[in-house]
CSV table of C-alpha atoms in Angstrom, one decimal:
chain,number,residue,atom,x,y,z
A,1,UNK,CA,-10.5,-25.2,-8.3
A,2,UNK,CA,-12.3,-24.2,-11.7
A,3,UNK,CA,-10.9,-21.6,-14.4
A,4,UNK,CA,-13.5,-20.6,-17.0
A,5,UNK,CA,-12.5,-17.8,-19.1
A,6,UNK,CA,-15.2,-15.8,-20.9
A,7,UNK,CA,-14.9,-13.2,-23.5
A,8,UNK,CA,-16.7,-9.8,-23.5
A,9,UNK,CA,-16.9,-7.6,-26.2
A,10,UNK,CA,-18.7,-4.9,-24.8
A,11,UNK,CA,-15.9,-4.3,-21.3
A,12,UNK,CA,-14.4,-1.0,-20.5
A,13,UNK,CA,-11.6,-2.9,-18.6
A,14,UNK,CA,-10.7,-6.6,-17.9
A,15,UNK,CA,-12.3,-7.9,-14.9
A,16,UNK,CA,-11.7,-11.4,-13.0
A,17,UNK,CA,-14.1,-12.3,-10.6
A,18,UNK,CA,-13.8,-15.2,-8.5
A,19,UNK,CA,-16.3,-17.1,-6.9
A,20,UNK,CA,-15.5,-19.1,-3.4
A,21,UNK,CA,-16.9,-20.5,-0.2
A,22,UNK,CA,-14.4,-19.4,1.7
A,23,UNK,CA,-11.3,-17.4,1.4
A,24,UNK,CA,-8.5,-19.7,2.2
A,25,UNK,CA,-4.5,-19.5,1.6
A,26,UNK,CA,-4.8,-20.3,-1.9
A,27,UNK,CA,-7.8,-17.6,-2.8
A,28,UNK,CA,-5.5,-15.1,-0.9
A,29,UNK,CA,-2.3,-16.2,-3.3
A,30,UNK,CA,-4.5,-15.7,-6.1
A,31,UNK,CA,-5.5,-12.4,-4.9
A,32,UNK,CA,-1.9,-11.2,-4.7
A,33,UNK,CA,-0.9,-12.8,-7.8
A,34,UNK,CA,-3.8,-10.5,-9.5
A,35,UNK,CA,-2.5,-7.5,-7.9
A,36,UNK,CA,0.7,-7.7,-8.6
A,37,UNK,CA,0.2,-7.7,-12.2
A,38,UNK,CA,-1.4,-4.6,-11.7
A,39,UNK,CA,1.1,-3.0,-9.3
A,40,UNK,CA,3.0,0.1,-10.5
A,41,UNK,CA,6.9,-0.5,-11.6
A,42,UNK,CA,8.6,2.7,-9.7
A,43,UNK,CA,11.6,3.8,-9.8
A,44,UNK,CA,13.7,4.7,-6.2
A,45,UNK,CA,16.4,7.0,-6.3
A,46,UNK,CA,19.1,8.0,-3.9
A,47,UNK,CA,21.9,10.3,-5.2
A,48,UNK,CA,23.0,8.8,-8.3
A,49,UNK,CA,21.5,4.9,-7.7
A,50,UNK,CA,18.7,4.1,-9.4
A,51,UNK,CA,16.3,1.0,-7.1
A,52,UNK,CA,13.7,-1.1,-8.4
A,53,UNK,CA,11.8,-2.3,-5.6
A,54,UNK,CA,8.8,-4.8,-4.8
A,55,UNK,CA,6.3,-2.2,-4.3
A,56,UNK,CA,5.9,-4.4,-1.2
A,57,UNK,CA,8.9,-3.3,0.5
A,58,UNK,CA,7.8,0.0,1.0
A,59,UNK,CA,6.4,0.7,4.7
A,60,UNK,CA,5.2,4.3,3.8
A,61,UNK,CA,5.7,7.3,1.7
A,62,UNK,CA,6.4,10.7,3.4
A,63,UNK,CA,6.5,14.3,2.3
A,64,UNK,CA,9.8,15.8,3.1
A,65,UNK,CA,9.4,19.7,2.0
A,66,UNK,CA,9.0,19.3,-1.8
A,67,UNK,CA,10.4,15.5,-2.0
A,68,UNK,CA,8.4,12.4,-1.5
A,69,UNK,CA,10.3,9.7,0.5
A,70,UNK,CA,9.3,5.8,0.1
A,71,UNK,CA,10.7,4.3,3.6
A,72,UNK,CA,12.0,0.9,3.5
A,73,UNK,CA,12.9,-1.4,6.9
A,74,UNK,CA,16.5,-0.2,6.3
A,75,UNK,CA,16.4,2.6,3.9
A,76,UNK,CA,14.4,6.4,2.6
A,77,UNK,CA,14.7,6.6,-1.2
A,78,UNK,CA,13.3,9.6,-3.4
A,79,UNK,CA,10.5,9.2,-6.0
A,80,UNK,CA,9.1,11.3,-9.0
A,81,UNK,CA,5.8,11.7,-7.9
A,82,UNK,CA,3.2,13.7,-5.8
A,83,UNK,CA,1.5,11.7,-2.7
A,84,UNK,CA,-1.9,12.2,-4.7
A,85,UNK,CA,-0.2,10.6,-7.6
A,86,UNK,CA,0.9,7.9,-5.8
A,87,UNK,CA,-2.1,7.7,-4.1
A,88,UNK,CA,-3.9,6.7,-7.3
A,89,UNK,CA,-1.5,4.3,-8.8
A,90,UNK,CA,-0.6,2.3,-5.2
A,91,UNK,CA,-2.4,-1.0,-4.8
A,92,UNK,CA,-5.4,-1.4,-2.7
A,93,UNK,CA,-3.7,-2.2,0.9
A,94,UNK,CA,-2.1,1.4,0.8
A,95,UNK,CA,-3.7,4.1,2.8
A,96,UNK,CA,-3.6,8.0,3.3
A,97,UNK,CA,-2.3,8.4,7.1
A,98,UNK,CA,-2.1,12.0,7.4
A,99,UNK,CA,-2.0,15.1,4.7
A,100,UNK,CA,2.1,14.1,4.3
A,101,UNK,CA,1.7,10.6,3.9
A,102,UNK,CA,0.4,7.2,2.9
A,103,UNK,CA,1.7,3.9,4.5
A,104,UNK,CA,1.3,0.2,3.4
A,105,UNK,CA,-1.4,-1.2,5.8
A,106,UNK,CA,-0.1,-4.5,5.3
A,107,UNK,CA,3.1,-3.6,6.8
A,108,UNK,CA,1.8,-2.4,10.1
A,109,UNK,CA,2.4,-4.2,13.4
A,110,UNK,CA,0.3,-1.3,15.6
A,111,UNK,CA,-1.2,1.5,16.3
A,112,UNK,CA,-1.5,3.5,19.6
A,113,UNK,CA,-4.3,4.8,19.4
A,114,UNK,CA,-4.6,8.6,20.9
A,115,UNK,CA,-8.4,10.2,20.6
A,116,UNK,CA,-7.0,13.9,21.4
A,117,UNK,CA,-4.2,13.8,19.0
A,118,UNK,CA,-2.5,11.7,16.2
A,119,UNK,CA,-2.0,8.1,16.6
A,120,UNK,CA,1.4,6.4,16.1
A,121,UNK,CA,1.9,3.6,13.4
A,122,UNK,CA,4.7,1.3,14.1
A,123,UNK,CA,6.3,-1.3,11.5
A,124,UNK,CA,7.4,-4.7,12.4
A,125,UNK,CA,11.3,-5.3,12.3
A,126,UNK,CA,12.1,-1.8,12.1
A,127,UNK,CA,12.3,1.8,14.4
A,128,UNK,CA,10.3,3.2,11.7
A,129,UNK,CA,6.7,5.0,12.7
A,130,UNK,CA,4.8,7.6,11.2
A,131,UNK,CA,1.4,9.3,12.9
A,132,UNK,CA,-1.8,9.1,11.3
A,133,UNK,CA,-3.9,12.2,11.9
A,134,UNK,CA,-7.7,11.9,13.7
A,135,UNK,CA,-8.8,12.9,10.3
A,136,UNK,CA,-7.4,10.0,8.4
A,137,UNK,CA,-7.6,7.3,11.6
A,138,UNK,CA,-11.3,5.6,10.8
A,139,UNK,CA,-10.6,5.5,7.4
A,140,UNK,CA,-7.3,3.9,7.8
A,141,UNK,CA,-8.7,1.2,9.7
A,142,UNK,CA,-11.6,0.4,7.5
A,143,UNK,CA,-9.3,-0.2,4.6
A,144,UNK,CA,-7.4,-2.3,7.2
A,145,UNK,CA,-10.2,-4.6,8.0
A,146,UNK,CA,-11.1,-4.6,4.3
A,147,UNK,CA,-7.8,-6.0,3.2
A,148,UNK,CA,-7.2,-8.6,5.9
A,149,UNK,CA,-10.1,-10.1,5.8
């Protein structure tokens, strides 16, 4: 594998591009590497304890009333922020599943689908599921097929 690093003057933001036949294990390493550099630093509470978590680890985020849950395999801890906050600061494989929440795409082990009514998103290792709406659904899978390709 090349590295060539060029210099721009003239960029808005840092950009890294790469260029491959194929995407194999080490172009998808690469790719998380990337992202991870970007991914948010949040903090988990519950009670008194302060978490710091992979942002990985998280399965979904949920509205509960005027708190924000972030749903572990084991575990619901509280964070600071709106869903539409979150929304914007989450990495790419995160996806809105219904006006309450947004779950971690690359956490999910299936959906049953239901065309009359939500669908229900299970998690593998865990009794954890949410429901993404009809509204949501197509969208949810596009990002889906986007980031496991």
């Amino acid at each position: 594998m090349k590295l060539r690093i060029e210099i721009t003057d003239d960029l808005a933001e840092d950009e890294v591009i790469v260029r491959c036949s194929r995407v194999d294990e080490s172009v998808q390493k690469l790719q998380a590497f990337i992202q991870s550099l970007n991914a948010p630093k949040l903090t988990f509470f519950k009670g008194a304890q302060e978490f710091y978590l992979p942002i990985e680890q998280i399965l979904f985020f949920e509205t509960d009333g005027e708190q924000i849950h972030a749903h572990t395999k084991a575990d619901a801890l509280r964070v600071k922020f709106r869903l539409y906050e979150l929304e914007e600061m989450l990495p790419h494989y995160f996806a809105r599943a219904a006006k309450g929440t947004i779950v971690n795409t690359a956490k999910i082990y299936s959906i049953d689908r239901n065309l009359t009514a939500s669908s229900q998103v299970k998690f593998a290792n865990t009794h954890k599921q949410v429901y993404v709406s009809r509204h949501y659904y197509s969208a949810l899978k596009d990002k889906m097929k986007k980031w496991r390709k």
